[in-house]
CSV table of C-alpha atoms and ligand atoms in Angstrom, one decimal:
chain,number,residue,atom,x,y,z
O,1,UNK,CA,7.1,7.9,-32.1
O,2,UNK,CA,5.4,4.5,-31.9
O,3,UNK,CA,3.9,3.8,-28.6
O,4,UNK,CA,4.2,0.4,-26.9
O,5,UNK,CA,1.1,-1.6,-26.1
O,6,UNK,CA,-1.3,-0.3,-23.4
O,7,UNK,CA,-1.1,-2.0,-20.1
O,8,UNK,CA,-4.8,-2.6,-19.4
O,9,UNK,CA,-4.1,-2.8,-15.7
O,10,UNK,CA,-2.9,0.9,-15.9
O,11,UNK,CA,-6.4,2.1,-16.9
O,12,UNK,CA,-9.1,3.2,-14.6
O,13,UNK,CA,-12.6,2.5,-15.9
O,14,UNK,CA,-13.1,6.0,-17.4
O,15,UNK,CA,-9.6,5.7,-19.0
O,16,UNK,CA,-10.6,2.4,-20.5
O,17,UNK,CA,-13.8,3.9,-21.9
O,18,UNK,CA,-11.8,6.7,-23.5
O,19,UNK,CA,-9.3,4.2,-24.9
O,20,UNK,CA,-12.1,2.4,-26.6
O,21,UNK,CA,-13.7,5.6,-27.9
O,22,UNK,CA,-10.5,6.8,-29.4
O,23,UNK,CA,-10.5,3.6,-31.4
O,24,UNK,CA,-14.2,4.1,-32.4
O,25,UNK,CA,-15.5,1.4,-30.2
O,26,UNK,CA,-18.5,2.0,-28.0
O,27,UNK,CA,-17.6,2.7,-24.4
O,28,UNK,CA,-20.2,0.2,-23.2
O,29,UNK,CA,-17.7,-2.5,-24.1
O,30,UNK,CA,-15.6,-1.4,-21.1
O,31,UNK,CA,-17.9,-3.1,-18.7
O,32,UNK,CA,-17.4,-6.5,-20.1
O,33,UNK,CA,-13.7,-6.1,-20.5
O,34,UNK,CA,-13.5,-4.9,-16.9
O,35,UNK,CA,-15.4,-7.9,-15.8
O,36,UNK,CA,-12.9,-10.2,-17.6
O,37,UNK,CA,-9.9,-8.3,-16.1
O,38,UNK,CA,-10.9,-8.1,-12.5
O,39,UNK,CA,-13.8,-10.4,-11.8
O,40,UNK,CA,-13.0,-13.4,-13.9
O,41,UNK,CA,-9.3,-12.6,-13.7
O,42,UNK,CA,-8.3,-13.7,-17.2
O,43,UNK,CA,-4.6,-13.9,-18.0
O,44,UNK,CA,-4.8,-13.3,-21.7
O,45,UNK,CA,-6.9,-11.2,-24.1
O,46,UNK,CA,-7.8,-14.4,-26.0
O,47,UNK,CA,-9.8,-15.6,-23.0
O,48,UNK,CA,-12.2,-12.6,-23.5
O,49,UNK,CA,-14.3,-14.8,-25.6
O,50,UNK,CA,-17.6,-12.9,-25.3
O,51,UNK,CA,-16.4,-9.7,-26.9
O,52,UNK,CA,-16.5,-9.2,-30.6
O,53,UNK,CA,-13.6,-10.7,-32.6
O,54,UNK,CA,-13.0,-7.2,-34.1
O,55,UNK,CA,-12.5,-5.7,-30.6
O,56,UNK,CA,-10.6,-8.6,-29.3
O,57,UNK,CA,-8.1,-8.4,-32.3
O,58,UNK,CA,-7.7,-4.7,-31.7
O,59,UNK,CA,-7.0,-5.3,-28.0
O,60,UNK,CA,-4.5,-8.0,-28.9
O,61,UNK,CA,-2.8,-5.7,-31.3
O,62,UNK,CA,-2.6,-2.6,-29.0
O,63,UNK,CA,-2.8,-3.8,-25.4
O,64,UNK,CA,-1.6,-6.4,-23.1
O,65,UNK,CA,-2.1,-7.6,-19.5
O,66,UNK,CA,1.3,-8.0,-18.0
O,67,UNK,CA,1.4,-9.9,-14.7
O,68,UNK,CA,4.4,-9.8,-12.5
O,69,UNK,CA,6.5,-12.9,-12.2
O,70,UNK,CA,7.4,-14.3,-8.8
O,71,UNK,CA,11.2,-14.4,-8.6
O,72,UNK,CA,11.3,-15.7,-5.1
O,73,UNK,CA,8.7,-16.7,-2.6
O,74,UNK,CA,9.1,-17.2,1.2
O,75,UNK,CA,6.6,-18.5,3.7
O,76,UNK,CA,6.8,-17.7,7.4
O,77,UNK,CA,7.0,-20.7,9.7
O,78,UNK,CA,3.8,-19.8,11.4
O,79,UNK,CA,2.0,-20.0,8.0
O,80,UNK,CA,0.4,-16.6,8.3
O,81,UNK,CA,2.7,-14.7,5.9
O,82,UNK,CA,4.0,-15.1,2.4
O,83,UNK,CA,6.4,-12.7,0.9
O,84,UNK,CA,6.9,-12.4,-2.8
O,85,UNK,CA,9.8,-10.9,-4.6
O,86,UNK,CA,8.2,-9.8,-7.9
O,87,UNK,CA,10.1,-9.1,-11.1
O,88,UNK,CA,9.3,-6.0,-13.2
O,89,UNK,CA,9.7,-5.8,-16.9
O,90,UNK,CA,13.0,-3.8,-16.5
O,91,UNK,CA,14.4,-6.4,-14.2
O,92,UNK,CA,13.8,-4.3,-11.1
O,93,UNK,CA,12.3,-6.0,-8.1
O,94,UNK,CA,9.7,-5.2,-5.5
O,95,UNK,CA,8.1,-7.0,-2.7
O,96,UNK,CA,4.5,-7.9,-2.0
O,97,UNK,CA,3.2,-9.5,1.1
O,98,UNK,CA,0.2,-11.7,1.7
O,99,UNK,CA,-1.0,-11.8,5.4
O,100,UNK,CA,-3.7,-14.2,6.5
O,101,UNK,CA,-5.4,-14.0,9.8
O,102,UNK,CA,-8.5,-16.1,10.3
O,103,UNK,CA,-10.3,-15.7,7.1
O,104,UNK,CA,-9.0,-12.2,6.5
O,105,UNK,CA,-6.4,-11.7,3.9
O,106,UNK,CA,-4.5,-8.5,3.6
O,107,UNK,CA,-2.2,-7.6,0.7
O,108,UNK,CA,0.7,-5.3,1.5
O,109,UNK,CA,1.8,-3.7,-1.8
O,110,UNK,CA,4.7,-1.6,-2.9
O,111,UNK,CA,4.3,1.8,-4.6
O,112,UNK,CA,7.9,2.4,-5.8
O,113,UNK,CA,11.1,0.6,-6.5
O,114,UNK,CA,13.1,1.8,-3.5
O,115,UNK,CA,12.2,5.0,-1.7
O,116,UNK,CA,13.6,8.6,-1.8
O,117,UNK,CA,12.6,9.4,1.8
O,118,UNK,CA,15.6,7.8,3.5
O,119,UNK,CA,14.1,6.9,6.9
O,120,UNK,CA,17.2,5.7,8.7
O,121,UNK,CA,15.8,2.5,10.1
O,122,UNK,CA,13.9,1.4,7.0
O,123,UNK,CA,15.3,-1.3,4.6
O,124,UNK,CA,13.7,0.3,1.6
O,125,UNK,CA,15.0,3.8,2.6
O,126,UNK,CA,18.5,2.3,2.8
O,127,UNK,CA,18.2,1.2,-0.8
O,128,UNK,CA,17.5,4.7,-2.2
O,129,UNK,CA,15.0,5.5,-4.9
O,130,UNK,CA,15.0,3.9,-8.3
O,131,UNK,CA,11.6,4.7,-9.9
O,132,UNK,CA,7.8,5.0,-9.4
O,133,UNK,CA,5.6,2.0,-10.1
O,134,UNK,CA,2.8,2.4,-12.7
O,135,UNK,CA,-0.8,2.0,-11.6
O,136,UNK,CA,-0.7,-1.3,-13.5
O,137,UNK,CA,2.3,-2.6,-11.5
O,138,UNK,CA,0.5,-1.8,-8.3
O,139,UNK,CA,-2.7,-3.5,-9.5
O,140,UNK,CA,-0.8,-6.5,-10.7
O,141,UNK,CA,0.5,-7.1,-7.1
O,142,UNK,CA,-3.1,-7.1,-5.9
O,143,UNK,CA,-4.1,-9.5,-8.7
O,144,UNK,CA,-1.3,-11.9,-7.7
O,145,UNK,CA,-2.5,-12.0,-4.1
O,146,UNK,CA,-6.1,-12.3,-5.2
O,147,UNK,CA,-5.2,-15.3,-7.5
O,148,UNK,CA,-3.2,-17.0,-4.7
O,149,UNK,CA,-6.1,-16.6,-2.3
O,150,UNK,CA,-8.5,-18.1,-4.9
O,151,UNK,CA,-6.1,-21.0,-5.5
O,152,UNK,CA,-5.7,-21.7,-1.8
O,153,UNK,CA,-9.4,-21.6,-1.2
O,154,UNK,CA,-10.0,-24.0,-4.2
O,155,UNK,CA,-7.3,-26.4,-2.9
O,156,UNK,CA,-8.5,-26.4,0.7
O,157,UNK,CA,-11.0,-28.9,2.1
O,158,UNK,CA,-13.3,-26.0,2.7
O,159,UNK,CA,-13.5,-24.2,-0.6
O,160,UNK,CA,-16.4,-22.1,0.6
O,161,UNK,CA,-14.1,-21.0,3.5
O,162,UNK,CA,-14.1,-17.3,4.1
O,163,UNK,CA,-10.6,-16.7,2.8
O,164,UNK,CA,-11.0,-13.7,0.6
O,165,UNK,CA,-8.8,-10.8,-0.2
O,166,UNK,CA,-10.4,-8.0,1.7
O,167,UNK,CA,-7.7,-5.6,2.8
O,168,UNK,CA,-5.0,-3.6,1.1
O,169,UNK,CA,-2.3,-1.7,2.9
O,170,UNK,CA,0.0,0.5,0.9
O,171,UNK,CA,2.9,-0.2,3.3
O,172,UNK,CA,5.3,-2.0,1.1
O,173,UNK,CA,8.3,-0.5,-0.6
O,174,UNK,CA,8.1,3.2,-1.4
O,175,UNK,CA,6.2,6.4,-0.4
O,176,UNK,CA,2.7,6.3,-1.9
O,177,UNK,CA,2.2,10.1,-1.9
O,178,UNK,CA,5.4,10.6,-3.8
O,179,UNK,CA,3.8,8.6,-6.6
O,180,UNK,CA,0.4,10.2,-6.2
O,181,UNK,CA,-1.3,9.8,-9.5
O,182,UNK,CA,-0.4,6.2,-10.1
O,183,UNK,CA,-1.3,5.2,-6.6
O,184,UNK,CA,-4.7,7.0,-6.8
O,185,UNK,CA,-5.5,5.3,-10.2
O,186,UNK,CA,-4.6,1.9,-8.6
O,187,UNK,CA,-6.9,2.6,-5.7
O,188,UNK,CA,-9.7,3.6,-8.0
O,189,UNK,CA,-9.2,0.4,-10.0
O,190,UNK,CA,-9.2,-1.7,-6.8
O,191,UNK,CA,-12.4,0.0,-5.6
O,192,UNK,CA,-14.4,-0.4,-8.7
O,193,UNK,CA,-17.5,-2.4,-7.7
O,194,UNK,CA,-17.6,-4.3,-11.0
O,195,UNK,CA,-14.2,-5.8,-10.4
O,196,UNK,CA,-12.0,-6.3,-7.3
O,197,UNK,CA,-14.7,-4.3,-5.4
O,198,UNK,CA,-12.5,-3.6,-2.4
O,199,UNK,CA,-14.1,-1.4,0.1
O,200,UNK,CA,-12.5,2.0,0.5
O,201,UNK,CA,-12.5,1.4,4.3
O,202,UNK,CA,-10.5,-1.7,3.7
O,203,UNK,CA,-7.7,0.2,2.0
O,204,UNK,CA,-5.0,2.0,4.1
O,205,UNK,CA,-2.5,4.4,2.6
O,206,UNK,CA,0.6,5.0,4.8
O,207,UNK,CA,2.6,8.1,4.3
O,208,UNK,CA,5.8,9.4,5.8
O,209,UNK,CA,4.2,12.8,5.8
O,210,UNK,CA,4.3,14.3,2.3
O,211,UNK,CA,2.3,17.4,3.3
O,212,UNK,CA,1.1,18.6,-0.2
O,213,UNK,CA,0.0,15.0,-0.9
O,214,UNK,CA,-2.0,14.8,2.4
O,215,UNK,CA,-3.8,18.1,1.5
O,216,UNK,CA,-4.6,16.9,-2.0
O,217,UNK,CA,-5.7,13.5,-0.7
O,218,UNK,CA,-8.1,15.4,1.7
O,219,UNK,CA,-9.4,17.6,-1.1
O,220,UNK,CA,-10.1,14.6,-3.4
O,221,UNK,CA,-11.9,12.9,-0.5
O,222,UNK,CA,-11.4,9.3,-1.4
O,223,UNK,CA,-12.8,7.4,1.7
O,224,UNK,CA,-9.6,5.4,2.1
O,225,UNK,CA,-7.9,5.3,5.5
O,226,UNK,CA,-4.8,7.4,6.1
O,227,UNK,CA,-1.9,6.3,8.2
O,228,UNK,CA,0.9,8.8,9.0
O,229,UNK,CA,4.3,7.6,10.1
O,230,UNK,CA,5.2,9.8,13.0
O,231,UNK,CA,8.0,8.0,15.0
O,232,UNK,CA,8.8,11.2,17.0
O,233,UNK,CA,6.8,14.0,18.6
O,234,UNK,CA,9.4,16.8,18.3
O,235,UNK,CA,10.8,18.2,15.1
O,236,UNK,CA,14.4,17.6,16.2
O,237,UNK,CA,13.9,13.9,17.1
O,238,UNK,CA,11.8,13.3,14.0
O,239,UNK,CA,14.3,14.8,11.6
O,240,UNK,CA,16.9,12.5,13.0
O,241,UNK,CA,14.9,9.4,12.0
O,242,UNK,CA,12.9,10.8,9.0
O,243,UNK,CA,15.1,13.1,6.9
O,244,UNK,CA,12.1,14.4,4.9
O,245,UNK,CA,10.9,16.0,8.1
O,246,UNK,CA,13.3,18.8,7.2
O,247,UNK,CA,11.3,19.5,4.1
O,248,UNK,CA,7.9,19.0,5.7
O,249,UNK,CA,8.3,19.9,9.3
O,250,UNK,CA,6.2,18.5,12.1
O,251,UNK,CA,4.1,21.6,12.6
O,252,UNK,CA,3.1,21.6,8.9
O,253,UNK,CA,2.5,17.9,9.0
O,254,UNK,CA,0.1,18.3,12.0
O,255,UNK,CA,-1.6,21.1,10.3
O,256,UNK,CA,-2.2,18.9,7.2
O,257,UNK,CA,-3.5,16.2,9.5
O,258,UNK,CA,-6.0,18.6,11.1
O,259,UNK,CA,-7.1,19.7,7.7
O,260,UNK,CA,-7.7,16.1,6.7
O,261,UNK,CA,-9.8,15.5,9.8
O,262,UNK,CA,-11.8,18.7,9.3
O,263,UNK,CA,-12.4,17.9,5.7
O,264,UNK,CA,-13.3,14.3,6.0
O,265,UNK,CA,-14.3,13.9,9.7
O,266,UNK,CA,-12.3,10.7,9.9
O,267,UNK,CA,-9.7,9.6,12.3
O,268,UNK,CA,-6.1,9.1,11.3
O,269,UNK,CA,-3.8,6.2,12.2
O,270,UNK,CA,-0.4,7.3,13.4
O,271,UNK,CA,2.4,4.8,13.1
O,272,UNK,CA,5.3,4.7,15.5
O,273,UNK,CA,8.2,2.4,15.0
O,274,UNK,CA,9.4,1.6,18.6
O,275,UNK,CA,13.2,1.7,18.9
O,276,UNK,CA,14.8,0.7,22.2
O,277,UNK,CA,16.0,3.7,24.1
O,278,UNK,CA,15.3,6.1,21.2
O,279,UNK,CA,11.6,6.9,21.1
O,280,UNK,CA,10.0,4.6,23.6
O,281,UNK,CA,10.2,6.5,26.9
O,282,UNK,CA,7.1,7.5,28.9
O,283,UNK,CA,8.1,11.2,28.4
O,284,UNK,CA,8.0,10.7,24.7
O,285,UNK,CA,4.6,9.0,25.0
O,286,UNK,CA,3.3,12.1,26.9
O,287,UNK,CA,4.6,14.2,24.1
O,288,UNK,CA,2.6,12.1,21.6
O,289,UNK,CA,-0.5,12.6,23.7
O,290,UNK,CA,0.0,16.3,23.7
O,291,UNK,CA,0.8,16.5,20.0
O,292,UNK,CA,-2.3,14.6,19.0
O,293,UNK,CA,-4.7,16.4,21.2
O,294,UNK,CA,-7.9,17.2,19.4
O,295,UNK,CA,-7.2,14.8,16.5
O,296,UNK,CA,-9.3,11.7,16.4
O,297,UNK,CA,-6.4,9.2,16.2
O,298,UNK,CA,-5.2,5.7,16.8
O,299,UNK,CA,-1.6,4.9,17.3
O,300,UNK,CA,-0.1,1.8,15.8
O,301,UNK,CA,3.2,0.9,17.5
O,302,UNK,CA,5.5,-1.3,15.5
O,303,UNK,CA,8.5,-2.8,17.3
O,304,UNK,CA,11.6,-2.1,15.1
O,305,UNK,CA,12.6,-4.8,12.8
O,306,UNK,CA,16.3,-4.6,12.8
O,307,UNK,CA,17.9,-3.8,9.4
O,308,UNK,CA,21.5,-4.1,8.3
O,309,UNK,CA,21.9,-0.4,7.8
O,310,UNK,CA,20.7,0.8,11.2
O,311,UNK,CA,22.1,0.1,14.6
O,312,UNK,CA,19.0,-0.1,16.8
O,313,UNK,CA,17.0,-2.7,18.6
O,314,UNK,CA,13.2,-3.2,19.1
O,315,UNK,CA,11.6,-1.9,22.2
O,316,UNK,CA,11.0,-4.5,24.9
O,317,UNK,CA,7.4,-5.5,25.4
O,318,UNK,CA,7.4,-4.0,28.9
O,319,UNK,CA,8.3,-0.6,27.6
O,320,UNK,CA,5.8,-0.9,24.8
O,321,UNK,CA,3.0,-1.6,27.3
O,322,UNK,CA,4.0,1.4,29.4
O,323,UNK,CA,4.0,3.5,26.3
O,324,UNK,CA,0.5,2.4,25.6
O,325,UNK,CA,-0.6,3.1,29.1
O,326,UNK,CA,0.5,6.7,28.8
O,327,UNK,CA,-1.3,7.1,25.5
O,328,UNK,CA,-4.4,5.8,27.1
O,329,UNK,CA,-4.2,8.6,29.6
O,330,UNK,CA,-4.8,11.0,26.7
O,331,UNK,CA,-7.7,8.9,25.4
O,332,UNK,CA,-5.5,7.6,22.6
O,333,UNK,CA,-6.2,4.0,21.5
O,334,UNK,CA,-3.2,2.1,20.4
O,335,UNK,CA,-2.1,-1.3,19.2
O,336,UNK,CA,1.3,-3.0,19.2
O,337,UNK,CA,1.8,-4.7,15.8
O,338,UNK,CA,2.3,-8.4,16.2
O,339,UNK,CA,5.7,-9.4,14.8
O,340,UNK,CA,4.2,-12.3,12.8
O,341,UNK,CA,6.3,-13.6,9.9
O,342,UNK,CA,9.3,-11.9,11.3
O,343,UNK,CA,11.4,-15.0,10.5
O,344,UNK,CA,11.1,-14.1,6.8
O,345,UNK,CA,11.5,-10.4,7.4
O,346,UNK,CA,8.1,-9.9,5.8
O,347,UNK,CA,6.6,-7.6,8.3
O,348,UNK,CA,4.9,-5.0,6.3
O,349,UNK,CA,7.0,-1.9,5.7
O,350,UNK,CA,10.0,-3.8,6.9
O,351,UNK,CA,10.9,-5.3,3.7
O,352,UNK,CA,14.4,-6.5,3.4
O,353,UNK,CA,17.3,-5.0,1.5
O,354,UNK,CA,18.2,-8.6,0.7
O,355,UNK,CA,15.6,-8.3,-2.1
O,356,UNK,CA,18.1,-6.3,-4.0
O,357,UNK,CA,20.8,-8.9,-3.7
O,358,UNK,CA,18.8,-12.0,-4.5
N,401,SAH,N1,6.5,5.0,3.0
N,401,SAH,C1,5.3,4.8,3.8
N,401,SAH,C2,4.8,3.4,3.7
N,401,SAH,C3,5.7,2.2,3.8
N,401,SAH,S1,6.5,1.9,5.3
N,401,SAH,C4,5.6,5.2,5.2
N,401,SAH,O1,6.7,5.4,5.6
N,401,SAH,O2,4.6,5.3,5.9
N,401,SAH,C5,5.2,1.3,6.3
N,401,SAH,C6,5.5,1.5,7.8
N,401,SAH,O3,6.6,0.6,8.3
N,401,SAH,C7,5.9,2.9,8.2
N,401,SAH,O4,5.3,3.3,9.3
N,401,SAH,C8,7.4,2.7,8.4
N,401,SAH,O5,7.9,3.7,9.3
N,401,SAH,C9,7.5,1.3,9.1
N,401,SAH,N2,8.8,0.7,9.0
N,401,SAH,C10,9.7,0.8,8.0
N,401,SAH,N3,10.9,0.2,8.4
N,401,SAH,C11,10.6,-0.4,9.6
N,401,SAH,C12,11.4,-1.3,10.4
N,401,SAH,N4,12.6,-1.6,10.1
N,401,SAH,N5,10.9,-1.7,11.5
N,401,SAH,C13,9.6,-1.3,11.9
N,401,SAH,N6,8.8,-0.5,11.1
N,401,SAH,C14,9.3,-0.1,10.0
N,402,SF4,FE1,10.3,5.3,2.5
N,402,SF4,FE2,8.4,4.7,4.3
N,402,SF4,FE3,10.8,3.5,4.3
N,402,SF4,FE4,10.6,6.0,5.0
N,402,SF4,S1,9.7,4.2,6.1
N,402,SF4,S2,12.1,5.2,3.7
N,402,SF4,S3,9.0,6.7,3.6
N,402,SF4,S4,9.3,3.3,2.7
């Protein structure tokens, strides 16, 4: 069977070296190609002018660099957030978000088309699962944000301004640990010092709690941050919000978290979507405090972004503050995520089902 062209954005650096060797080119050429791909940011193979014509022809014949087209773009009224609806080659769509806070740009990227985990309050969960993204489709989202940031910096009065893509959060559509291999390849590509050179500590992977994935992630010891979406501190309450909790119950999840901490000696971020009257009482905050005892942790509280498929309201700020006070009694630092960009429903991890209907 004849294979289609290789998507160069799918290849980690060792994979690119192997690709070259299989075609009897020296692996040293990988460095220059890599530089073109991720440092210069070329859009076509023809722009790789400083590699030999023989290699360039071979690349042109057997590989390509498919970027994702922007199908729709929305900017929040506060100017801090841009949401992109990106078209994939098979006409599916995903969302990527650019968030900009005083010189710090964060890209929120998707890992799947839809999601199989079915969290009841999540717009992506309500869509169901369509397919995994390839590493190249994840990397292409990052490249799009990086290019946008470069263009904005070049167009601004202060081109030397500190706007730079520095942070990546895997909190867009999909469950990253359900698409483990492609996500890890994408992370390795983003971290490569000869290209995008994103610091591992600037990358955060958020999971709903895929226990075998957390264990493998701990064993492989990539120094990327881990965020675990908790939302409830008892198995029963959690299973009502996060159906996959039935498959990977809370006690197993906490065991995996302890394993991660033991192995890597790093803290874990726990995410908690605050839903009015559902999981925002002081008693529930006490239960979180008890549950996380002994785990170096930070709790990120996210006021619910209402979605069409779920009848719930965000916690009022007073209750959120009280929740934080209780967590502090247990020595747990916490943040309440600012609802920036809410007017375009571009809050990270809160991407709208409307994407499917646009
Ligand atoms: N699948 C991963 C990552 C994507 S979701 C995960 O679940 O962790 C990123 C975060 O946004 C998760 O903590 C998720 O629970 C939260 N989230 C999803 N939908 C939301 C909504 N409607 N309002 C507030 N937070 C939401
Ligand atoms: Fe999937 Fe995360 Fe949404 Fe749950 S919250 S359905 S795991 S994207």
